[in-house]
Short mmCIF file of C-alpha atoms in Angstrom, two decimals:
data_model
loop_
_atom_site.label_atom_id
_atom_site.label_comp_id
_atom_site.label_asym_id
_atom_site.label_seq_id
_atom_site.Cartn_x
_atom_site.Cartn_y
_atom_site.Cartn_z
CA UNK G 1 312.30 -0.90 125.38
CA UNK G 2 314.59 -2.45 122.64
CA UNK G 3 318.45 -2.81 122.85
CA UNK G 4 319.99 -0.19 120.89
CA UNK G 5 322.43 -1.42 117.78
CA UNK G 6 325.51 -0.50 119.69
CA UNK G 7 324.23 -2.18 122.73
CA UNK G 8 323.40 -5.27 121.09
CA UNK G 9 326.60 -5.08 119.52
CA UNK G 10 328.35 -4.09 122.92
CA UNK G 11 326.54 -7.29 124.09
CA UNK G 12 327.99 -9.79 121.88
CA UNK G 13 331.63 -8.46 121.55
CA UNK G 14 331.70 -9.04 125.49
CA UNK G 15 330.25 -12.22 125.28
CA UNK G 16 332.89 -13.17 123.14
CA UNK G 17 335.62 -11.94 124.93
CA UNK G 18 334.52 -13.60 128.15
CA UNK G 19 333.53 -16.81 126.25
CA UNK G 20 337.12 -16.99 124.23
CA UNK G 21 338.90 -16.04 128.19
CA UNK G 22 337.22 -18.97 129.12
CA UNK G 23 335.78 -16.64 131.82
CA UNK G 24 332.10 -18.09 131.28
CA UNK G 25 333.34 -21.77 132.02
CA UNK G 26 332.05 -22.70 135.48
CA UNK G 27 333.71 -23.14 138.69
CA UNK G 28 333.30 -26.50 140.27
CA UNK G 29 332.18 -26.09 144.20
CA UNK G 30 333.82 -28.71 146.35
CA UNK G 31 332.28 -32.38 145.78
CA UNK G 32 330.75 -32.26 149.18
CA UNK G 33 329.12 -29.31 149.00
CA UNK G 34 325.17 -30.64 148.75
CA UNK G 35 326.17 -33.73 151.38
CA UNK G 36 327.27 -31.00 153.83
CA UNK G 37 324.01 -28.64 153.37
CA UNK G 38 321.70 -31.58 153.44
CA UNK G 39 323.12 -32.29 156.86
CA UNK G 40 322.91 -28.78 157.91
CA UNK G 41 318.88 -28.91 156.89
CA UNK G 42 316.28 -28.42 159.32
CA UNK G 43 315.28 -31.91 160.58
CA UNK G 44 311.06 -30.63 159.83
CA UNK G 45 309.51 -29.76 157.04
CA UNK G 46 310.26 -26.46 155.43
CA UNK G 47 306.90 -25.17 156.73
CA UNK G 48 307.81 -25.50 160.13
CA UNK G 49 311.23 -24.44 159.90
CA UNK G 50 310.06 -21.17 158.19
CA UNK G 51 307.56 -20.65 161.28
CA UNK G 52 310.47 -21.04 163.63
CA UNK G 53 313.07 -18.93 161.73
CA UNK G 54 309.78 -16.44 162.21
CA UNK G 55 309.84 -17.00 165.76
CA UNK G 56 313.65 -16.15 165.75
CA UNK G 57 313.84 -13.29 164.11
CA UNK G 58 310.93 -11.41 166.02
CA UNK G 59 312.53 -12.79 169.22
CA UNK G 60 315.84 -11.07 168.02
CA UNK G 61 314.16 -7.90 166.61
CA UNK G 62 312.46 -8.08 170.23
CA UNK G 63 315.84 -8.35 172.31
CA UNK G 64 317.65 -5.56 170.33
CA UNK G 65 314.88 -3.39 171.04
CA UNK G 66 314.52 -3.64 174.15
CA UNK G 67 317.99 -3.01 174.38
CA UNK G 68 317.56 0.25 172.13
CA UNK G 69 314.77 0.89 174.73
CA UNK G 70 316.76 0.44 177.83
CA UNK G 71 318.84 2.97 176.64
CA UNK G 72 317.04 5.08 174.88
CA UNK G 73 314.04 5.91 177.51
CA UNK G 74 315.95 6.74 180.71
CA UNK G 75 318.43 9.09 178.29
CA UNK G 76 314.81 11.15 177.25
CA UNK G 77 313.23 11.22 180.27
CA UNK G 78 316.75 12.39 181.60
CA UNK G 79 316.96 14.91 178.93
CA UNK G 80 313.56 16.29 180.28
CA UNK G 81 314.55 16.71 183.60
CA UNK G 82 317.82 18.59 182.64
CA UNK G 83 315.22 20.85 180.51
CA UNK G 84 312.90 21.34 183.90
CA UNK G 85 316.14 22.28 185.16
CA UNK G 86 314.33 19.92 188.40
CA UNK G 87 317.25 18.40 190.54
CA UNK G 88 319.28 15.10 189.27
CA UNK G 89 319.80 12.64 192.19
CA UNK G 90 323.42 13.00 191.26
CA UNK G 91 322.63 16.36 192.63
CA UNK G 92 320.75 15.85 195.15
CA UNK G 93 323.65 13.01 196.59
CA UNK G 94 325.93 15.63 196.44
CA UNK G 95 323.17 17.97 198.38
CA UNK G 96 322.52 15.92 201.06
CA UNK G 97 326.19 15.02 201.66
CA UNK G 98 327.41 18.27 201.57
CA UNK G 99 324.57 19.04 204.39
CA UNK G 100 325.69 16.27 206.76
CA UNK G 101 328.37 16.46 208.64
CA UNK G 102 329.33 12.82 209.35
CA UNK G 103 329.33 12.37 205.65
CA UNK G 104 331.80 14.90 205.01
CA UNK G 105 333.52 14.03 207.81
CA UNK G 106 333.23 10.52 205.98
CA UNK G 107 334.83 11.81 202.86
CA UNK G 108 337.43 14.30 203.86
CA UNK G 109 338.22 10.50 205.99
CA UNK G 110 338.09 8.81 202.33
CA UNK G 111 340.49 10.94 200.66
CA UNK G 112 343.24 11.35 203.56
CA UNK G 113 343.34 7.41 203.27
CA UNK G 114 343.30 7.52 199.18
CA UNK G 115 345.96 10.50 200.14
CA UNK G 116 348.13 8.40 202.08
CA UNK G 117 351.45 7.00 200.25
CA UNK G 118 350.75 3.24 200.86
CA UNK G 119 347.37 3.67 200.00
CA UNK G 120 348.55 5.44 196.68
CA UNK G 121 351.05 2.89 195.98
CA UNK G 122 349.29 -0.16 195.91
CA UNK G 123 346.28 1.52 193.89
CA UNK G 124 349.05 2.16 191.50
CA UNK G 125 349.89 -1.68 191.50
CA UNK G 126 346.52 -2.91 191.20
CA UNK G 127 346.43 -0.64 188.37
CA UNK G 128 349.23 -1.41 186.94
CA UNK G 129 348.73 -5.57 187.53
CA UNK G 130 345.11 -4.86 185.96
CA UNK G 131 346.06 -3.82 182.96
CA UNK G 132 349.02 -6.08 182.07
CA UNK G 133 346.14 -9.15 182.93
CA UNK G 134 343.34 -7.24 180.70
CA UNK G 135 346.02 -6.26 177.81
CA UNK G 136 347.41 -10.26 178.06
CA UNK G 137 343.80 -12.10 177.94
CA UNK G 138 342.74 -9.62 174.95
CA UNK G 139 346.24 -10.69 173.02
CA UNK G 140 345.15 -14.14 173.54
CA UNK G 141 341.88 -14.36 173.00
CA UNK G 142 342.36 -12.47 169.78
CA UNK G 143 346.02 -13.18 168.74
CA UNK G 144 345.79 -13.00 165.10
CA UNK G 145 343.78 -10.22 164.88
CA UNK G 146 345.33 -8.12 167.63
CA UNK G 147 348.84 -8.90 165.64
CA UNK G 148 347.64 -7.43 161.98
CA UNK G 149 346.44 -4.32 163.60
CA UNK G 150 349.31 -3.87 165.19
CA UNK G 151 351.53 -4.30 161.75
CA UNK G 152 349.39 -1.59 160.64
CA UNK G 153 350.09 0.43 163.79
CA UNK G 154 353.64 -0.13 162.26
CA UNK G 155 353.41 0.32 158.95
CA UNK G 156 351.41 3.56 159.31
CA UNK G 157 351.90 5.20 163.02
CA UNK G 158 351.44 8.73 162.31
CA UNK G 159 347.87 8.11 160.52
CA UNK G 160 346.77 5.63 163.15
CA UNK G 161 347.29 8.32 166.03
CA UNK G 162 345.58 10.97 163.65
CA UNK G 163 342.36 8.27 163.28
CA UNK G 164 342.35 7.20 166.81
CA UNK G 165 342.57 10.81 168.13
CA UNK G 166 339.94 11.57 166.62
CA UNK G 167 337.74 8.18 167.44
CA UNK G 168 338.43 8.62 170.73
CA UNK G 169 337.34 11.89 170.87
CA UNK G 170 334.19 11.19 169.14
CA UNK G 171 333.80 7.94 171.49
CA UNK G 172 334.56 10.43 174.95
CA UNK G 173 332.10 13.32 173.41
CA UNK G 174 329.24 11.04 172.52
CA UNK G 175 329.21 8.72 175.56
CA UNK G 176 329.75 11.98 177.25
CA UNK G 177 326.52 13.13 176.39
CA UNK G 178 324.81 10.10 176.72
CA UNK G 179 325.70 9.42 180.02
CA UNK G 180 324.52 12.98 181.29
CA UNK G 181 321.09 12.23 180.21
CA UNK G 182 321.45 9.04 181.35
CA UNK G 183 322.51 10.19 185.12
CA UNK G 184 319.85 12.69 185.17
CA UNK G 185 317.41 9.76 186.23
CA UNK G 186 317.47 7.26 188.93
CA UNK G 187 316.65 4.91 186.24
CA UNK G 188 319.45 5.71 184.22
CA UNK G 189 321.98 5.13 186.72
CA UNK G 190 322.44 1.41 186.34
CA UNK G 191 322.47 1.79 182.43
CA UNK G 192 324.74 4.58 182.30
CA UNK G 193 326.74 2.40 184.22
CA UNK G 194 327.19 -0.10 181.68
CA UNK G 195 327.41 2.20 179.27
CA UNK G 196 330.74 3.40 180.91
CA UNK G 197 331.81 -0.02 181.26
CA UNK G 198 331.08 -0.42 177.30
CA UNK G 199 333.29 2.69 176.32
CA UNK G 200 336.16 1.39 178.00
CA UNK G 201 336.42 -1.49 175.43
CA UNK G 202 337.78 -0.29 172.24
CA UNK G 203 340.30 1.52 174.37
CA UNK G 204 341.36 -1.94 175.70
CA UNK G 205 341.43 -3.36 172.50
CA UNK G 206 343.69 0.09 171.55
CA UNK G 207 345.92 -0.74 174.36
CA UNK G 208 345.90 -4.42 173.54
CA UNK G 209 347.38 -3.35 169.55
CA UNK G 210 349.65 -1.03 170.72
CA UNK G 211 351.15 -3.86 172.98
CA UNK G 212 351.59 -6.08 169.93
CA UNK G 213 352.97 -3.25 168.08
CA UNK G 214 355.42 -2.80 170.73
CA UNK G 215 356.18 -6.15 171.40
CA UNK G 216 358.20 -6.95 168.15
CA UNK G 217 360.13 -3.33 168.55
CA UNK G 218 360.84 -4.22 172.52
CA UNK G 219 362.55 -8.17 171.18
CA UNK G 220 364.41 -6.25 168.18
CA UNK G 221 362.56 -8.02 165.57
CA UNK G 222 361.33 -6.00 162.33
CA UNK G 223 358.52 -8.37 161.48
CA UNK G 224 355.47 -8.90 164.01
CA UNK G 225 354.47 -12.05 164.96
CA UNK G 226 350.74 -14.01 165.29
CA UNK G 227 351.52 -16.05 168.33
CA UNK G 228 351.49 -13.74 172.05
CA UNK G 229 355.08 -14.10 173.79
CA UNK G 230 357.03 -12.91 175.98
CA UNK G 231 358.03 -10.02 173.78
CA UNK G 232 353.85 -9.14 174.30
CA UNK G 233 353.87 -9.43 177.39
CA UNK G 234 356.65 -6.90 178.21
CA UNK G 235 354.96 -4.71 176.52
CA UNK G 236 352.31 -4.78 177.82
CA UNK G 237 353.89 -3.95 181.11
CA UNK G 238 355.46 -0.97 180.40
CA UNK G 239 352.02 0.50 178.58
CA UNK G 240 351.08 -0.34 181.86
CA UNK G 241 353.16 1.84 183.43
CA UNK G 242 352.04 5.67 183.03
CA UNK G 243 348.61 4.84 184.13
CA UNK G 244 349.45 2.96 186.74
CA UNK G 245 351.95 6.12 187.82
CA UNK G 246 349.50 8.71 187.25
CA UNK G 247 346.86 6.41 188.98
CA UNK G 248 348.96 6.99 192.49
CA UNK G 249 348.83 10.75 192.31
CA UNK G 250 344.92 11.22 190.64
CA UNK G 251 342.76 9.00 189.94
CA UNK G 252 341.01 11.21 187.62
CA UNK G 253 344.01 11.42 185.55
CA UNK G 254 344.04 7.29 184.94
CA UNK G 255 341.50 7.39 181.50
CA UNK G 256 342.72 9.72 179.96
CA UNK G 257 346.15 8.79 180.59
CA UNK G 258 344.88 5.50 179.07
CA UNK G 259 342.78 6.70 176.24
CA UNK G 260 346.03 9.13 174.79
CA UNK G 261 347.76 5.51 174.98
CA UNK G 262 345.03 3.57 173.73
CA UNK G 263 344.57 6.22 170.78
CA UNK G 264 347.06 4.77 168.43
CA UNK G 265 345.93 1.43 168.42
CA UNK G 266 342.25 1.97 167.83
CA UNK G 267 343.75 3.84 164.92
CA UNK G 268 345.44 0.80 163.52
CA UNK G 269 342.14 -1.24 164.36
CA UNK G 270 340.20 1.12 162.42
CA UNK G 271 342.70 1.17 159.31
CA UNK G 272 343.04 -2.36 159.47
CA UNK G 273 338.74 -3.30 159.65
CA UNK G 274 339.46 -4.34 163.38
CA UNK G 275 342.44 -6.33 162.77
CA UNK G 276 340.62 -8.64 159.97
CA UNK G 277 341.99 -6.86 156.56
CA UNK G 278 345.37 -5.70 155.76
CA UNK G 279 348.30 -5.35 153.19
CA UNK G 280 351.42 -5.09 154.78
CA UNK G 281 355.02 -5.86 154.15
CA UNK G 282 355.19 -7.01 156.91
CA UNK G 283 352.27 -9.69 156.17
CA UNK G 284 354.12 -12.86 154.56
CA UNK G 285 356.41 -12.49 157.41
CA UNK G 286 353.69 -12.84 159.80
CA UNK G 287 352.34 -15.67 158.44
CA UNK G 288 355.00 -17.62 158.62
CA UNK G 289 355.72 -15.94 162.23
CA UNK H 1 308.74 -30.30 130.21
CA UNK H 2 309.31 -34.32 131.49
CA UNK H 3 312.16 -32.98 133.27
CA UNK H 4 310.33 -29.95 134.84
CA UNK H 5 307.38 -32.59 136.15
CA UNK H 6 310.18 -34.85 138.07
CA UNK H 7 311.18 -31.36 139.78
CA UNK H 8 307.73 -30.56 140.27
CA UNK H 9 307.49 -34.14 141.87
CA UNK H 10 310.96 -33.53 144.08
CA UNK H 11 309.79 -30.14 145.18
CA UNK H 12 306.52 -31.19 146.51
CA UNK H 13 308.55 -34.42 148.38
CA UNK H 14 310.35 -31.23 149.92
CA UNK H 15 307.92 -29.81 151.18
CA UNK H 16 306.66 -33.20 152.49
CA UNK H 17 310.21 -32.90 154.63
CA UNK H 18 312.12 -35.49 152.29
CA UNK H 19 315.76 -34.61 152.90
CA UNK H 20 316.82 -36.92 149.61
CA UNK H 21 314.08 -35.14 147.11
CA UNK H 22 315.53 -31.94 148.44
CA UNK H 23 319.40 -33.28 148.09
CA UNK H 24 318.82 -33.98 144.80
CA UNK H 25 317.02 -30.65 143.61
CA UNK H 26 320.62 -29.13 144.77
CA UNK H 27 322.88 -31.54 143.07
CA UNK H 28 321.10 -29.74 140.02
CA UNK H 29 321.66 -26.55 140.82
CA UNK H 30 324.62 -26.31 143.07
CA UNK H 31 327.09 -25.36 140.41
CA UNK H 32 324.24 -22.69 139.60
CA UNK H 33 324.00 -21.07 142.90
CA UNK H 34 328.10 -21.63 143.48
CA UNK H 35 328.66 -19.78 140.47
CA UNK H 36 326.04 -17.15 141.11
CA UNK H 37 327.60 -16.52 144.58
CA UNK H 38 331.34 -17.01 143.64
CA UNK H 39 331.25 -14.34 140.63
CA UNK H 40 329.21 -11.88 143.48
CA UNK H 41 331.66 -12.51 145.98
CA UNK H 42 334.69 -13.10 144.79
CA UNK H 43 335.81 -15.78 147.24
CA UNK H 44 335.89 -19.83 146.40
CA UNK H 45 335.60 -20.31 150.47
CA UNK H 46 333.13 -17.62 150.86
CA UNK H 47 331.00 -18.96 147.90
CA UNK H 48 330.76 -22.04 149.25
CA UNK H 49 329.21 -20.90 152.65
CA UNK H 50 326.76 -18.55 150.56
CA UNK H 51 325.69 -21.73 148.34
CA UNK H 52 324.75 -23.55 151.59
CA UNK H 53 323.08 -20.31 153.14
CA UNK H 54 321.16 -19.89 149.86
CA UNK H 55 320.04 -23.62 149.30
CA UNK H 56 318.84 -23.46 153.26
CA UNK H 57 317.10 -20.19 152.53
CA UNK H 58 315.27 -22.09 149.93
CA UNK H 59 314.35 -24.75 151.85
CA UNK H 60 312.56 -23.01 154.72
CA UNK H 61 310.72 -20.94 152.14
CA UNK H 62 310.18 -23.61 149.69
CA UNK H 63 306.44 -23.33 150.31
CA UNK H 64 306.13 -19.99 148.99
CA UNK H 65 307.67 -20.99 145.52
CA UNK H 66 304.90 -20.58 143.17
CA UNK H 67 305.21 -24.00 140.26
CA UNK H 68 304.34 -21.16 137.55
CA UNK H 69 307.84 -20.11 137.51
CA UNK H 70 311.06 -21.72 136.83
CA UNK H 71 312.67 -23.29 139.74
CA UNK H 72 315.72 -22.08 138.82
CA UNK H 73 314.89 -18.29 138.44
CA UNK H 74 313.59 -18.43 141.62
CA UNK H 75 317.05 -20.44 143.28
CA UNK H 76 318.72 -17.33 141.52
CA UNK H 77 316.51 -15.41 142.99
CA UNK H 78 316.82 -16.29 146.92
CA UNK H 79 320.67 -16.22 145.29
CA UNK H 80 320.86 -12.70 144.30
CA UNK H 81 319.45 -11.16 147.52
CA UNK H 82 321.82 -13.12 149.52
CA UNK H 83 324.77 -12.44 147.65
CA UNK H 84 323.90 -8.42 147.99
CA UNK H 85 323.23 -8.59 151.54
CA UNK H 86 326.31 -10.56 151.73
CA UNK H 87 328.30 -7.53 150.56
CA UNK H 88 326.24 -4.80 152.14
CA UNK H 89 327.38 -6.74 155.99
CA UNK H 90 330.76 -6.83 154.83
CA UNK H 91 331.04 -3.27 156.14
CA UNK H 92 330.51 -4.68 159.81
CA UNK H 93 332.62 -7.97 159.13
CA UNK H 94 335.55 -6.65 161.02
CA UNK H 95 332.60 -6.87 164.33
CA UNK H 96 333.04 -10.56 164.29
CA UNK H 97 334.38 -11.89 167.48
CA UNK H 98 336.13 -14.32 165.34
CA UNK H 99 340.14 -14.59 165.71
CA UNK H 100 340.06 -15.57 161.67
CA UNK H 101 342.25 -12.61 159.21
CA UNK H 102 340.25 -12.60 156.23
CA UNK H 103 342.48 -13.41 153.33
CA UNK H 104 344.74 -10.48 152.55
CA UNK H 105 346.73 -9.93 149.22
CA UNK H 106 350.32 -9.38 149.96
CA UNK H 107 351.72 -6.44 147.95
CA UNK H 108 354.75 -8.58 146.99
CA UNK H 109 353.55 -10.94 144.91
CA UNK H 110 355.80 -14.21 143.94
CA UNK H 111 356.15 -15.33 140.34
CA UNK H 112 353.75 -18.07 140.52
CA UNK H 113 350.92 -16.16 141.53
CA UNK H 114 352.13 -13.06 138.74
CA UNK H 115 352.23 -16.05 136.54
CA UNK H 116 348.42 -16.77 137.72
CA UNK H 117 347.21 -13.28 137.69
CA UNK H 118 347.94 -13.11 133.94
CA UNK H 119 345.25 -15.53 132.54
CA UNK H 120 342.65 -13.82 131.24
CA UNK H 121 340.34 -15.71 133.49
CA UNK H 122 341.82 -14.12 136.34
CA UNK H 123 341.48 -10.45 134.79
CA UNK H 124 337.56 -10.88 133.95
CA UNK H 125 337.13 -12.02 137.50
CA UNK H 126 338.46 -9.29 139.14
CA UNK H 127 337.22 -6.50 136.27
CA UNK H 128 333.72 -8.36 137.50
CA UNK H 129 334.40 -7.46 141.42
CA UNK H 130 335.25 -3.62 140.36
CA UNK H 131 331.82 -3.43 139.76
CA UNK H 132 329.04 -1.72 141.65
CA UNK H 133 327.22 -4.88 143.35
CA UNK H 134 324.01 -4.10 141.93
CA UNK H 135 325.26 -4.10 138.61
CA UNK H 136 327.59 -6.69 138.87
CA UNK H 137 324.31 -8.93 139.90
CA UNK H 138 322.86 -8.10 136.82
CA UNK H 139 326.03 -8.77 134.76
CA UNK H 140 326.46 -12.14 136.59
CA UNK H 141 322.71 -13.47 135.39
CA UNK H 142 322.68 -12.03 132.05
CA UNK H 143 326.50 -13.71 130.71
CA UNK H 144 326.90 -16.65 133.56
CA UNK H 145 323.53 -17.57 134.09
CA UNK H 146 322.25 -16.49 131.04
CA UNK H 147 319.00 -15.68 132.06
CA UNK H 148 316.99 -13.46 129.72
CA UNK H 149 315.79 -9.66 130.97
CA UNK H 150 312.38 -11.01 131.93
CA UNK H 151 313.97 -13.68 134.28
CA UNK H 152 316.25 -11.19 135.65
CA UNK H 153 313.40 -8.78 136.31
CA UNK H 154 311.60 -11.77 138.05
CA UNK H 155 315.01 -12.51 139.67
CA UNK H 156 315.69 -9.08 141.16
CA UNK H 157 312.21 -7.44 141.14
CA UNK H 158 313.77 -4.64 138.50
CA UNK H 159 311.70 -3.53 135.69
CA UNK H 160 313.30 -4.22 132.51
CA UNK H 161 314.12 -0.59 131.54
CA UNK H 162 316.25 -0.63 135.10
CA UNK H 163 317.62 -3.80 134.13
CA UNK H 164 318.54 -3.11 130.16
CA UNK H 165 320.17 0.48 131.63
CA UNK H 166 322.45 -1.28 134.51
CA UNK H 167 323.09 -3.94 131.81
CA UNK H 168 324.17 -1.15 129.58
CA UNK H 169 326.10 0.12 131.98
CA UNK H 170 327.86 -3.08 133.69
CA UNK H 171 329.23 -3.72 129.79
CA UNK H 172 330.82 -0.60 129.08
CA UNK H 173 332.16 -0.33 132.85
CA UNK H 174 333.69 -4.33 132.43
CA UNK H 175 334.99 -3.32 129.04
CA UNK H 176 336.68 -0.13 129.95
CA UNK H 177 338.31 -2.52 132.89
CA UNK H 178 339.37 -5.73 130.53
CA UNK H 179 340.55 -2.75 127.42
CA UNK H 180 342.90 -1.50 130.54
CA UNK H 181 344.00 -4.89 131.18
CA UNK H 182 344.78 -5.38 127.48
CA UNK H 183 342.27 -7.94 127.00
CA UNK H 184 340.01 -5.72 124.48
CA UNK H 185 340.53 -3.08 121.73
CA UNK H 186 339.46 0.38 122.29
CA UNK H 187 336.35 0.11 119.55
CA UNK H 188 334.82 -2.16 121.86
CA UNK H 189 334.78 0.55 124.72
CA UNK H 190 334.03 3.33 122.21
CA UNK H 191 330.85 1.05 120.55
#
């Protein structure tokens, strides 16, 4: 195959332009660019360094799949015994303690105490203390980051509670589903209980940009900043709040009390490639902040 | 062909484990593989870390370079792949547990950097980044490597048919973006 006339034409017109834009002039790396790679070489010779970059990449193809495995297997075999239709031990828990007595008697004992107003209260506080500790260590831990998402929270609110809505749905649906094969086994139990643990963290994180969202809005400043302050902290105390409310009257109303507040936030994370890219007006402000 | 004998030489010292032979192999080619990976990537900072990833890539597999090709086809090569992996991951960059904000344009730019933006250098480089990686990889060894199709087919594996239609392609798309820029007339998009 032969360049056509027009392509060979095509060919050196753009050369030309690029060459008279000075566009094909090369970029000089920094001066200590080969001094810093030859001190980042392998101290063997490149045939053992390629067998040991071998051995590291099976090792982590091996660890990932095992992971995929531990997952994986218990949520099949627990999708075969929910096609049986043979009895879960969730089930058969709930079986044998609705046959005994003492254990109801145990329960009915469990919720007057959760019933009682002091014992409400201070699961409220815990709650409430919880959170403002889990949303302040996320802040700092990730202060930059948490800070642009939140300027995008800003900039686009409406959007971000359309995109979080709607992640968080997906998120609740899908783990959903995983974790009812997943409790359909006795093997499954311990996984599906770090799967829970798992979903909780991108609302966190949600929580975590809403509070620096907030923050800025709560001090009466129009620009966000990178550093977490005071301003951060307070609001991360009131998100607190409704949770920590609903937490003394039902338990079972604390996630998704938490995920509708969370929603926003893991939004802005989403629109803002977790925090990492962003244009905002708010930006140079930021920055400087 | 005395020149290609003393890499010969410094390429067999690498494999032997010499650190120096191996130093000096990428004092040749550093601007190269910087180059390569800057016009792929877009980023002076981010080009930098590719050119060391690449030059340790070649390292560990420098015993699988065959002495029948060019050294530097091969670097390119190793180069290439990198640089279009490098942009396929960017999709999960934002998993990073990293506290670092990638550099973000601000919409309101100041005069200096309007000023900047202007050259025509400036223009070709980001007409370049509009394109599709995989032809962009192509455009980047045919015009700043200026390797010919066969070392671009040994480069990226293509056959040349693949390579002269992306080529084809990458030209008209890059001229349609510097004619909208105002850098070339309209025949050269029409040609």
């Amino acid at each position: 195959m032969t360049d056509s006339p027009s392509d060979e034409m095509l060919d050196r017109a753009l050369h030309n332009v690029l060459a008279r834009a000075g566009a094909l002039a090369p970029r000089r790396p920094t001066a200590d660019l080969v001094a810093r790679t030859a001190h980042r070489l392998p101290r063997t010779t490149p045939r053992l360094a390629a067998r040991r970059a071998a051995v590291r990449r099976v090792l982590v193809r091996s660890v990932m799949t095992l992971l995929l495995l531990l997952v994986a297997v218990p949520a099949v075999a627990g999708a075969l015994t929910l096609v049986r239709g043979a009895e879960t031990p969730l089930a058969r828990l709930a079986g044998v303690a609705g046959q005994s007595d003492a254990r109801t008697e145990l329960v009915a004992a469990t919720m007057l105490r959760l019933d009682a107003p002091l014992t409400r209260t201070l699961l409220g506080v815990l709650l409430w203390l919880g959170q403002v500790i889990a949303t302040m260590l996320v802040a700092g831990l990730w202060p930059r980051r948490s800070a642009l998402a939140g300027v995008a929270l800003l900039d686009a609110p409406v959007r971000a509670a359309a995109v979080g809505m709607l992640m968080a749905g997906s998120l609740v649906i899908g783990a959903g589903a995983l974790l009812t094969l997943l409790a359909a086994t006795i093997a499954g139990l311990p996984v599906a209980l770090v799967v829970l643990l798992l979903l909780q963290a991108p609302f966190v994180l949600g929580i975590v940009v809403v509070a620096r969202a907030l923050g800025p809005r709560l001090a009466g400043r129009t620009v966000a900043r990178s550093e977490v302050d005071l301003a951060t902290l307070a609001a991360a105390a009131l998100l607190a709040l409704p949770a920590a409310v609903a937490g003394s009257f039902s338990l079972a109303a604390v996630l998704p009390v938490l995920y509708l507040l969370a929603a926003p936030g893991l939004g802005a994370l989403i629109l803002s490639r977790g925090g990492m890219r962003y244009t905002s007006r708010y930006y140079s402000e930021m920055q400087n902040g | 062909m005395a020149e290609q004998g003393d890499e010969l030489a410094l390429i067999s010292r690498s494999i032997d484990g010499d650190h120096g032979a191996f130093a000096q192999l990428m004092e040749r080619y550093a601007v190269a593989v910087f180059n390569l990976a800057y016009r792929m990537l877009g980023d002076a900072q981010e080009a930098e870390d590719a050119s060391q990833e690449i030059f340790l890539r070649a390292y560990t597999n420098l015993e699988r370079f065959d002495p029948a090709r060019k050294f530097s086809t091969w670097l390119l090569t190793i180069g290439s792949n990198f640089c279009i992996d490098r942009l396929r991951r960017r999709r999960f960059a934002w998993l990073t547990l990293d506290d670092a904000v990638a550099s973000v344009p601000s919409p309101a730019r100041g005069p200096e950097r309007s000023a900047l933006e202007r050259e025509e250098r400036d223009i070709v480089q980001r007409a370049l980044l509009q394109l599709p990686p995989a032809y962009r990889e192509i455009a980047v060894l045919r015009y700043w490597n200026d390797l010919s199709y066969e070392e671009i087919g040994q480069a990226t594996g293509l056959p040349e048919s693949t390579i002269k239609t992306r080529l084809h392609r990458a030209r008209r798309m890059l001229a349609e973006a510097l004619r909208s820029e105002g850098m070339v007339a309209d025949e050269l998009v029409s040609a």
